[in-house]
C-alpha cells in the first residue's frame, strides 16, 4: 500500500469519482484536488510549449499497460486538447492544441475495459450446462437489461469463486442472453451515459468539457495504437474452465490467474477476457464510425506482462 508523504497528490480509487483511471479527482485530503486527465494535459503542454528546453522534440509517445492503458484510452478520448494536425495557431496560443510539427501518439496495452460510444455490447455466456469447455458465440447487439442474466457475482481478489452456472443464474433469458445485467453498463467510464452528461452527474473533467460531441468526432483523428497479448486470456476460477491459451494455465501456483482483470458486469459485457475485449473494441469502433479506426496489434506469446509488452 502506498504511503504518500505530506503534500503528495493521490487518488482514492472510488468509482468513478476518485478513479485516476477514469479522470477522477484526487482525494480532498491529498496535496491538491485535480483530475488525473488534467495532470496529463499539463504534462503534454509543458513538453510541447518548451521549444527552448526541448528544441529537437518531434514526437511525444505515451504508453500505458493494464490500468495505465485504461487511463490513456479514456484520456485520449476525453482530452480537450486538439491533435496537432487539427490545431490552429490560435489553439496553440490558448493552450487548446499543439503545434503542427509535433506528433502525439497513445499506445494502449492490455486494458481491462474500454469506453464504448453507444449502447451495443456483447451477448454471450460461458460454462453453462452442456457447454463445459467454452463460451457461446459472442453476438454484438444493443444491450437489453431484460435479456441479461441475474446472479452474476464476482469477488475482486484472486481465488474466490464468482461464477454460477445456468441453474444459479436465475431466469435464463433469451438464446442470446447477456452474461449479466446492470443498469450501470453505460455509465462513465465504461460508456457515455448522455443523461448523466446532460445533468452534470459525471466527473468534473467531463462536466467542464467544452464539447463531448466534438470529442467523439475527434477520437478517430488521434494517433492511437492498441496492443494486446495473445495469451492475455485468463480469468481465475470464475468460470469452470480455463482458456487453452491462458499464459498462466500450466503454472501450478498461478492456475488461471487474471491479474485483477475487471470482472464487474459492465466489463463482462465487453467480453470474457482482455484479448477478446481488445478484438471486440475494434469491431465496436468500426461499427460506430463506419470505417476502420486506429490499429490493434496482437503480441505473440505474451500474456498480461507489462515488460514484455513494452519491449515488443
mmCIF file of C-alpha atoms in Angstrom:
data_model
loop_
_atom_site.group_PDB
_atom_site.id
_atom_site.type_symbol
_atom_site.label_atom_id
_atom_site.label_comp_id
_atom_site.label_asym_id
_atom_site.label_seq_id
_atom_site.Cartn_x
_atom_site.Cartn_y
_atom_site.Cartn_z
ATOM 1 C CA UNK A 1 0.000 0.000 0.000
ATOM 2 C CA UNK A 2 1.356 3.405 -0.958
ATOM 3 C CA UNK A 3 2.250 5.703 1.900
ATOM 4 C CA UNK A 4 2.078 9.232 0.461
ATOM 5 C CA UNK A 5 4.039 11.929 2.181
ATOM 6 C CA UNK A 6 2.525 15.272 3.114
ATOM 7 C CA UNK A 7 1.821 17.327 0.012
ATOM 8 C CA UNK A 8 1.568 14.350 -2.353
ATOM 9 C CA UNK A 9 -1.426 14.202 -4.662
ATOM 10 C CA UNK A 10 -3.214 10.833 -4.529
ATOM 11 C CA UNK A 11 -6.446 9.212 -5.666
ATOM 12 C CA UNK A 12 -8.733 7.069 -3.511
ATOM 13 C CA UNK A 13 -9.880 4.888 -6.478
ATOM 14 C CA UNK A 14 -13.602 5.215 -5.756
ATOM 15 C CA UNK A 15 -15.570 4.574 -8.970
ATOM 16 C CA UNK A 16 -15.720 6.811 -10.899
ATOM 17 C CA UNK A 17 -15.302 9.998 -8.876
ATOM 18 C CA UNK A 18 -11.928 9.169 -7.361
ATOM 19 C CA UNK A 19 -10.571 6.868 -10.054
ATOM 20 C CA UNK A 20 -7.383 8.069 -11.709
ATOM 21 C CA UNK A 21 -8.105 5.529 -14.486
ATOM 22 C CA UNK A 22 -11.274 7.430 -15.368
ATOM 23 C CA UNK A 23 -10.082 11.017 -14.946
ATOM 24 C CA UNK A 24 -11.478 11.373 -11.446
ATOM 25 C CA UNK A 25 -10.236 13.968 -8.997
ATOM 26 C CA UNK A 26 -7.548 13.299 -6.427
ATOM 27 C CA UNK A 27 -8.675 12.890 -2.836
ATOM 28 C CA UNK A 28 -9.618 16.056 -0.962
ATOM 29 C CA UNK A 29 -7.220 15.035 1.803
ATOM 30 C CA UNK A 30 -4.252 14.890 -0.568
ATOM 31 C CA UNK A 31 -1.953 17.729 -1.529
ATOM 32 C CA UNK A 32 -4.340 19.107 -4.162
ATOM 33 C CA UNK A 33 -7.627 18.306 -5.880
ATOM 34 C CA UNK A 34 -7.093 17.739 -9.586
ATOM 35 C CA UNK A 35 -8.238 15.397 -12.347
ATOM 36 C CA UNK A 36 -5.720 12.802 -13.471
ATOM 37 C CA UNK A 37 -6.558 13.896 -17.029
ATOM 38 C CA UNK A 38 -5.649 17.495 -16.183
ATOM 39 C CA UNK A 39 -2.256 16.251 -14.996
ATOM 40 C CA UNK A 40 -1.636 14.607 -18.381
ATOM 41 C CA UNK A 41 -2.853 17.760 -20.157
ATOM 42 C CA UNK A 42 -0.296 19.853 -18.297
ATOM 43 C CA UNK A 43 2.460 17.315 -18.865
ATOM 44 C CA UNK A 44 1.908 17.377 -22.634
ATOM 45 C CA UNK A 45 1.590 21.137 -22.823
ATOM 46 C CA UNK A 46 4.769 21.618 -20.797
ATOM 47 C CA UNK A 47 6.732 19.480 -23.238
ATOM 48 C CA UNK A 48 5.137 20.960 -26.343
ATOM 49 C CA UNK A 49 5.437 24.597 -25.272
ATOM 50 C CA UNK A 50 9.072 24.416 -24.227
ATOM 51 C CA UNK A 51 10.977 24.549 -27.523
ATOM 52 C CA UNK A 52 13.969 26.181 -25.832
ATOM 53 C CA UNK A 53 14.400 23.255 -23.472
ATOM 54 C CA UNK A 54 13.340 20.584 -25.983
ATOM 55 C CA UNK A 55 14.392 22.055 -29.352
ATOM 56 C CA UNK A 56 14.534 18.692 -31.150
ATOM 57 C CA UNK A 57 11.260 17.320 -29.827
ATOM 58 C CA UNK A 58 9.245 15.904 -32.722
ATOM 59 C CA UNK A 59 7.143 13.194 -31.083
ATOM 60 C CA UNK A 60 5.594 12.515 -27.693
ATOM 61 C CA UNK A 61 4.628 8.892 -27.086
ATOM 62 C CA UNK A 62 2.552 7.982 -24.074
ATOM 63 C CA UNK A 63 2.214 4.288 -23.246
ATOM 64 C CA UNK A 64 0.144 2.622 -20.563
ATOM 65 C CA UNK A 65 -0.240 -1.031 -19.645
ATOM 66 C CA UNK A 66 -3.211 -2.570 -17.830
ATOM 67 C CA UNK A 67 -4.663 0.154 -15.564
ATOM 68 C CA UNK A 68 -2.310 2.616 -17.252
ATOM 69 C CA UNK A 69 -3.760 1.539 -20.579
ATOM 70 C CA UNK A 70 -7.268 2.246 -19.307
ATOM 71 C CA UNK A 71 -6.181 5.705 -18.205
ATOM 72 C CA UNK A 72 -4.609 6.629 -21.540
ATOM 73 C CA UNK A 73 -7.506 5.187 -23.528
ATOM 74 C CA UNK A 74 -10.097 7.312 -21.760
ATOM 75 C CA UNK A 75 -7.804 10.316 -21.718
ATOM 76 C CA UNK A 76 -7.182 10.100 -25.478
ATOM 77 C CA UNK A 77 -10.937 10.310 -25.945
ATOM 78 C CA UNK A 78 -11.764 12.952 -23.340
ATOM 79 C CA UNK A 79 -8.908 15.463 -23.569
ATOM 80 C CA UNK A 80 -9.990 18.849 -24.871
ATOM 81 C CA UNK A 81 -6.548 19.373 -26.447
ATOM 82 C CA UNK A 82 -6.821 19.078 -30.221
ATOM 83 C CA UNK A 83 -4.420 16.809 -32.101
ATOM 84 C CA UNK A 84 -1.562 18.666 -33.842
ATOM 85 C CA UNK A 85 -2.928 18.393 -37.380
ATOM 86 C CA UNK A 86 -6.283 19.836 -36.253
ATOM 87 C CA UNK A 87 -4.886 22.667 -34.132
ATOM 88 C CA UNK A 88 -4.837 26.277 -35.305
ATOM 89 C CA UNK A 89 -2.288 28.884 -34.265
ATOM 90 C CA UNK A 90 -4.958 30.368 -32.029
ATOM 91 C CA UNK A 91 -5.491 26.958 -30.374
ATOM 92 C CA UNK A 92 -1.771 26.766 -29.622
ATOM 93 C CA UNK A 93 -1.724 30.276 -28.137
ATOM 94 C CA UNK A 94 -4.715 29.451 -25.929
ATOM 95 C CA UNK A 95 -3.177 26.112 -24.895
ATOM 96 C CA UNK A 96 -6.000 24.206 -26.546
ATOM 97 C CA UNK A 97 -3.844 22.347 -29.051
ATOM 98 C CA UNK A 98 -0.347 21.598 -30.312
ATOM 99 C CA UNK A 99 1.968 22.905 -32.987
ATOM 100 C CA UNK A 100 1.610 21.137 -36.321
ATOM 101 C CA UNK A 101 5.180 19.780 -36.441
ATOM 102 C CA UNK A 102 4.642 17.626 -33.337
ATOM 103 C CA UNK A 103 3.281 14.072 -33.288
ATOM 104 C CA UNK A 104 1.473 12.758 -30.206
ATOM 105 C CA UNK A 105 0.857 9.010 -30.022
ATOM 106 C CA UNK A 106 -1.022 6.956 -27.452
ATOM 107 C CA UNK A 107 -0.084 3.284 -27.039
ATOM 108 C CA UNK A 108 -2.724 1.393 -25.060
ATOM 109 C CA UNK A 109 -1.728 -2.095 -23.907
ATOM 110 C CA UNK A 110 -3.884 -4.803 -22.280
ATOM 111 C CA UNK A 111 -6.509 -2.631 -20.560
ATOM 112 C CA UNK A 112 -9.240 -4.422 -18.608
ATOM 113 C CA UNK A 113 -12.069 -2.488 -20.248
ATOM 114 C CA UNK A 114 -12.830 0.142 -22.859
ATOM 115 C CA UNK A 115 -15.022 3.194 -23.362
ATOM 116 C CA UNK A 116 -17.985 2.292 -25.596
ATOM 117 C CA UNK A 117 -19.642 5.111 -27.505
ATOM 118 C CA UNK A 118 -23.138 3.641 -27.829
ATOM 119 C CA UNK A 119 -25.291 1.033 -26.097
ATOM 120 C CA UNK A 120 -24.193 -2.029 -28.093
ATOM 121 C CA UNK A 121 -22.439 -4.749 -26.135
ATOM 122 C CA UNK A 122 -21.649 -8.472 -26.492
ATOM 123 C CA UNK A 123 -24.240 -11.158 -25.809
ATOM 124 C CA UNK A 124 -22.772 -14.473 -24.674
ATOM 125 C CA UNK A 125 -22.454 -16.812 -21.725
ATOM 126 C CA UNK A 126 -19.756 -19.219 -20.588
ATOM 127 C CA UNK A 127 -19.595 -22.527 -18.727
ATOM 128 C CA UNK A 128 -23.303 -23.312 -18.843
ATOM 129 C CA UNK A 129 -24.689 -26.817 -18.614
ATOM 130 C CA UNK A 130 -23.919 -28.560 -21.898
ATOM 131 C CA UNK A 131 -21.113 -26.078 -22.586
ATOM 132 C CA UNK A 132 -18.382 -27.118 -20.122
ATOM 133 C CA UNK A 133 -15.321 -26.000 -22.075
ATOM 134 C CA UNK A 134 -16.043 -22.638 -23.577
ATOM 135 C CA UNK A 135 -18.353 -19.745 -24.292
ATOM 136 C CA UNK A 136 -21.236 -19.380 -26.683
ATOM 137 C CA UNK A 137 -20.713 -17.405 -29.869
ATOM 138 C CA UNK A 138 -20.469 -13.731 -28.986
ATOM 139 C CA UNK A 139 -23.026 -11.513 -30.697
ATOM 140 C CA UNK A 140 -22.814 -7.734 -30.997
ATOM 141 C CA UNK A 141 -26.191 -6.169 -30.261
ATOM 142 C CA UNK A 142 -27.969 -3.461 -28.327
ATOM 143 C CA UNK A 143 -27.863 -4.267 -24.614
ATOM 144 C CA UNK A 144 -31.175 -5.158 -23.023
ATOM 145 C CA UNK A 145 -31.375 -5.393 -19.252
ATOM 146 C CA UNK A 146 -34.323 -7.768 -19.655
ATOM 147 C CA UNK A 147 -32.140 -10.187 -21.637
ATOM 148 C CA UNK A 148 -29.283 -10.167 -19.151
ATOM 149 C CA UNK A 149 -28.901 -12.958 -16.618
ATOM 150 C CA UNK A 150 -29.079 -12.024 -12.973
ATOM 151 C CA UNK A 151 -26.998 -13.626 -10.255
ATOM 152 C CA UNK A 152 -23.542 -12.623 -11.504
ATOM 153 C CA UNK A 153 -21.266 -12.095 -8.529
ATOM 154 C CA UNK A 154 -17.515 -11.900 -8.515
ATOM 155 C CA UNK A 155 -15.008 -11.080 -5.795
ATOM 156 C CA UNK A 156 -12.196 -8.800 -6.927
ATOM 157 C CA UNK A 157 -9.388 -10.752 -5.319
ATOM 158 C CA UNK A 158 -7.932 -13.895 -6.872
ATOM 159 C CA UNK A 159 -9.142 -17.201 -5.508
ATOM 160 C CA UNK A 160 -12.794 -16.512 -4.771
ATOM 161 C CA UNK A 161 -15.348 -18.442 -6.821
ATOM 162 C CA UNK A 162 -17.581 -15.920 -8.534
ATOM 163 C CA UNK A 163 -19.374 -17.680 -11.381
ATOM 164 C CA UNK A 164 -22.656 -19.581 -11.136
ATOM 165 C CA UNK A 165 -23.706 -21.966 -13.899
ATOM 166 C CA UNK A 166 -27.099 -21.701 -15.587
ATOM 167 C CA UNK A 167 -29.100 -23.143 -12.701
ATOM 168 C CA UNK A 168 -27.708 -20.496 -10.368
ATOM 169 C CA UNK A 169 -28.238 -17.523 -12.676
ATOM 170 C CA UNK A 170 -31.995 -17.270 -12.211
ATOM 171 C CA UNK A 171 -34.012 -16.565 -15.340
ATOM 172 C CA UNK A 172 -32.138 -17.937 -18.356
ATOM 173 C CA UNK A 173 -33.123 -15.030 -20.632
ATOM 174 C CA UNK A 174 -33.096 -15.457 -24.413
ATOM 175 C CA UNK A 175 -30.952 -17.728 -26.558
ATOM 176 C CA UNK A 176 -28.574 -14.772 -26.910
ATOM 177 C CA UNK A 177 -28.702 -13.771 -23.248
ATOM 178 C CA UNK A 178 -26.120 -11.350 -21.936
ATOM 179 C CA UNK A 179 -23.940 -12.889 -19.252
ATOM 180 C CA UNK A 180 -25.140 -10.389 -16.641
ATOM 181 C CA UNK A 181 -27.433 -7.424 -16.160
ATOM 182 C CA UNK A 182 -26.816 -3.947 -14.777
ATOM 183 C CA UNK A 183 -28.322 -0.521 -15.257
ATOM 184 C CA UNK A 184 -24.815 0.937 -14.938
ATOM 185 C CA UNK A 185 -23.431 -0.726 -18.078
ATOM 186 C CA UNK A 186 -23.164 2.594 -19.950
ATOM 187 C CA UNK A 187 -22.003 4.826 -17.099
ATOM 188 C CA UNK A 188 -18.618 6.502 -17.285
ATOM 189 C CA UNK A 189 -16.015 5.037 -17.636
ATOM 190 C CA UNK A 190 -17.492 2.034 -19.459
ATOM 191 C CA UNK A 191 -19.661 4.184 -21.710
ATOM 192 C CA UNK A 192 -21.194 7.597 -22.315
ATOM 193 C CA UNK A 193 -24.405 7.960 -20.331
ATOM 194 C CA UNK A 194 -25.894 11.012 -22.032
ATOM 195 C CA UNK A 195 -28.448 11.592 -19.273
ATOM 196 C CA UNK A 196 -25.589 11.887 -16.808
ATOM 197 C CA UNK A 197 -23.594 14.101 -19.178
ATOM 198 C CA UNK A 198 -26.519 16.493 -19.694
ATOM 199 C CA UNK A 199 -27.298 16.693 -15.984
ATOM 200 C CA UNK A 200 -23.658 17.106 -14.975
ATOM 201 C CA UNK A 201 -23.683 13.879 -12.944
ATOM 202 C CA UNK A 202 -20.204 12.958 -14.152
ATOM 203 C CA UNK A 203 -16.617 13.552 -13.101
ATOM 204 C CA UNK A 204 -15.747 17.287 -13.150
ATOM 205 C CA UNK A 205 -13.385 16.915 -16.132
ATOM 206 C CA UNK A 206 -16.312 15.749 -18.268
ATOM 207 C CA UNK A 207 -18.808 18.167 -16.736
ATOM 208 C CA UNK A 208 -16.475 21.020 -17.711
ATOM 209 C CA UNK A 209 -15.691 19.595 -21.146
ATOM 210 C CA UNK A 210 -16.393 22.159 -23.891
ATOM 211 C CA UNK A 211 -17.933 19.678 -26.332
ATOM 212 C CA UNK A 212 -18.323 15.910 -25.874
ATOM 213 C CA UNK A 213 -19.813 15.539 -29.357
ATOM 214 C CA UNK A 214 -16.648 17.077 -30.782
ATOM 215 C CA UNK A 215 -14.589 14.639 -28.688
ATOM 216 C CA UNK A 216 -16.436 11.764 -30.364
ATOM 217 C CA UNK A 217 -15.672 13.180 -33.811
ATOM 218 C CA UNK A 218 -12.044 13.878 -32.897
ATOM 219 C CA UNK A 219 -11.191 10.479 -31.403
ATOM 220 C CA UNK A 220 -10.610 8.726 -34.770
ATOM 221 C CA UNK A 221 -8.223 11.543 -35.720
ATOM 222 C CA UNK A 222 -5.898 10.874 -32.804
ATOM 223 C CA UNK A 223 -2.811 8.686 -33.199
ATOM 224 C CA UNK A 224 -3.837 5.688 -31.099
ATOM 225 C CA UNK A 225 -2.335 2.206 -31.167
ATOM 226 C CA UNK A 226 -3.758 -0.724 -29.202
ATOM 227 C CA UNK A 227 -1.685 -3.714 -28.107
ATOM 228 C CA UNK A 228 -2.958 -6.959 -26.623
ATOM 229 C CA UNK A 229 -1.107 -10.065 -25.528
ATOM 230 C CA UNK A 230 -2.009 -13.187 -27.469
ATOM 231 C CA UNK A 231 -2.228 -15.120 -24.199
ATOM 232 C CA UNK A 232 -3.927 -12.497 -22.017
ATOM 233 C CA UNK A 233 -6.958 -14.781 -21.772
ATOM 234 C CA UNK A 234 -7.005 -15.801 -18.075
ATOM 235 C CA UNK A 235 -9.943 -15.297 -15.688
ATOM 236 C CA UNK A 236 -9.076 -17.056 -12.412
ATOM 237 C CA UNK A 237 -11.656 -19.680 -11.425
ATOM 238 C CA UNK A 238 -14.655 -17.504 -12.147
ATOM 239 C CA UNK A 239 -15.569 -19.913 -14.938
ATOM 240 C CA UNK A 240 -15.442 -23.704 -14.502
ATOM 241 C CA UNK A 241 -12.656 -23.940 -17.075
ATOM 242 C CA UNK A 242 -9.509 -22.079 -18.147
ATOM 243 C CA UNK A 243 -8.928 -20.870 -21.700
ATOM 244 C CA UNK A 244 -6.365 -23.038 -23.512
ATOM 245 C CA UNK A 245 -4.215 -20.009 -24.373
ATOM 246 C CA UNK A 246 -4.049 -18.524 -20.833
ATOM 247 C CA UNK A 247 -0.434 -17.653 -20.113
ATOM 248 C CA UNK A 248 -0.527 -18.982 -16.523
ATOM 249 C CA UNK A 249 -2.582 -22.107 -17.261
ATOM 250 C CA UNK A 250 0.299 -24.533 -16.747
ATOM 251 C CA UNK A 251 1.781 -22.802 -13.693
ATOM 252 C CA UNK A 252 0.557 -24.708 -10.598
ATOM 253 C CA UNK A 253 0.889 -21.730 -8.260
ATOM 254 C CA UNK A 254 -0.936 -19.383 -10.636
ATOM 255 C CA UNK A 255 -3.571 -21.589 -12.291
ATOM 256 C CA UNK A 256 -5.717 -19.230 -14.385
ATOM 257 C CA UNK A 257 -4.613 -16.003 -12.689
ATOM 258 C CA UNK A 258 -6.113 -12.968 -14.429
ATOM 259 C CA UNK A 259 -4.026 -10.334 -12.610
ATOM 260 C CA UNK A 260 -7.044 -8.422 -11.317
ATOM 261 C CA UNK A 261 -8.857 -8.087 -14.619
ATOM 262 C CA UNK A 262 -12.097 -6.161 -14.148
ATOM 263 C CA UNK A 263 -14.917 -8.716 -13.949
ATOM 264 C CA UNK A 264 -17.691 -6.335 -12.915
ATOM 265 C CA UNK A 265 -20.758 -6.677 -15.090
ATOM 266 C CA UNK A 266 -20.109 -3.591 -17.292
ATOM 267 C CA UNK A 267 -16.695 -5.033 -18.152
ATOM 268 C CA UNK A 268 -18.020 -8.564 -18.707
ATOM 269 C CA UNK A 269 -20.427 -7.195 -21.308
ATOM 270 C CA UNK A 270 -17.341 -6.314 -23.376
ATOM 271 C CA UNK A 271 -16.092 -9.922 -23.416
ATOM 272 C CA UNK A 272 -14.746 -12.642 -21.094
ATOM 273 C CA UNK A 273 -11.041 -11.686 -21.175
ATOM 274 C CA UNK A 274 -8.668 -8.901 -22.204
ATOM 275 C CA UNK A 275 -7.810 -10.375 -25.586
ATOM 276 C CA UNK A 276 -11.453 -10.738 -26.548
ATOM 277 C CA UNK A 277 -12.251 -7.253 -25.290
ATOM 278 C CA UNK A 278 -9.498 -5.748 -27.429
ATOM 279 C CA UNK A 279 -10.752 -7.509 -30.558
ATOM 280 C CA UNK A 280 -14.334 -6.572 -29.737
ATOM 281 C CA UNK A 281 -13.461 -2.915 -29.285
ATOM 282 C CA UNK A 282 -12.026 -2.732 -32.793
ATOM 283 C CA UNK A 283 -15.325 -4.101 -34.082
ATOM 284 C CA UNK A 284 -17.201 -1.552 -31.978
ATOM 285 C CA UNK A 285 -15.189 1.348 -33.387
ATOM 286 C CA UNK A 286 -15.721 0.098 -36.934
ATOM 287 C CA UNK A 287 -19.477 -0.247 -36.425
ATOM 288 C CA UNK A 288 -19.790 3.104 -34.673
ATOM 289 C CA UNK A 289 -17.740 5.193 -37.134
ATOM 290 C CA UNK A 290 -18.453 3.136 -40.245
ATOM 291 C CA UNK A 291 -14.755 2.805 -41.022
ATOM 292 C CA UNK A 292 -11.546 1.344 -39.646
ATOM 293 C CA UNK A 293 -10.323 3.418 -36.698
ATOM 294 C CA UNK A 294 -6.823 3.129 -35.197
ATOM 295 C CA UNK A 295 -4.736 -0.060 -35.221
ATOM 296 C CA UNK A 296 -4.646 -3.110 -32.973
ATOM 297 C CA UNK A 297 -1.580 -5.349 -32.811
ATOM 298 C CA UNK A 298 -1.540 -8.727 -31.089
ATOM 299 C CA UNK A 299 1.764 -9.561 -29.382
ATOM 300 C CA UNK A 300 2.572 -13.273 -29.910
ATOM 301 C CA UNK A 301 3.311 -15.482 -26.910
ATOM 302 C CA UNK A 302 2.695 -12.758 -24.310
ATOM 303 C CA UNK A 303 0.108 -12.646 -21.539
ATOM 304 C CA UNK A 304 -0.559 -9.873 -19.047
ATOM 305 C CA UNK A 305 3.138 -8.996 -18.857
ATOM 306 C CA UNK A 306 3.916 -5.301 -18.946
ATOM 307 C CA UNK A 307 7.672 -5.627 -19.507
ATOM 308 C CA UNK A 308 7.261 -7.926 -22.496
ATOM 309 C CA UNK A 309 4.548 -5.714 -23.958
ATOM 310 C CA UNK A 310 6.795 -2.649 -23.753
ATOM 311 C CA UNK A 311 9.774 -4.395 -25.331
ATOM 312 C CA UNK A 312 7.665 -5.887 -28.125
#
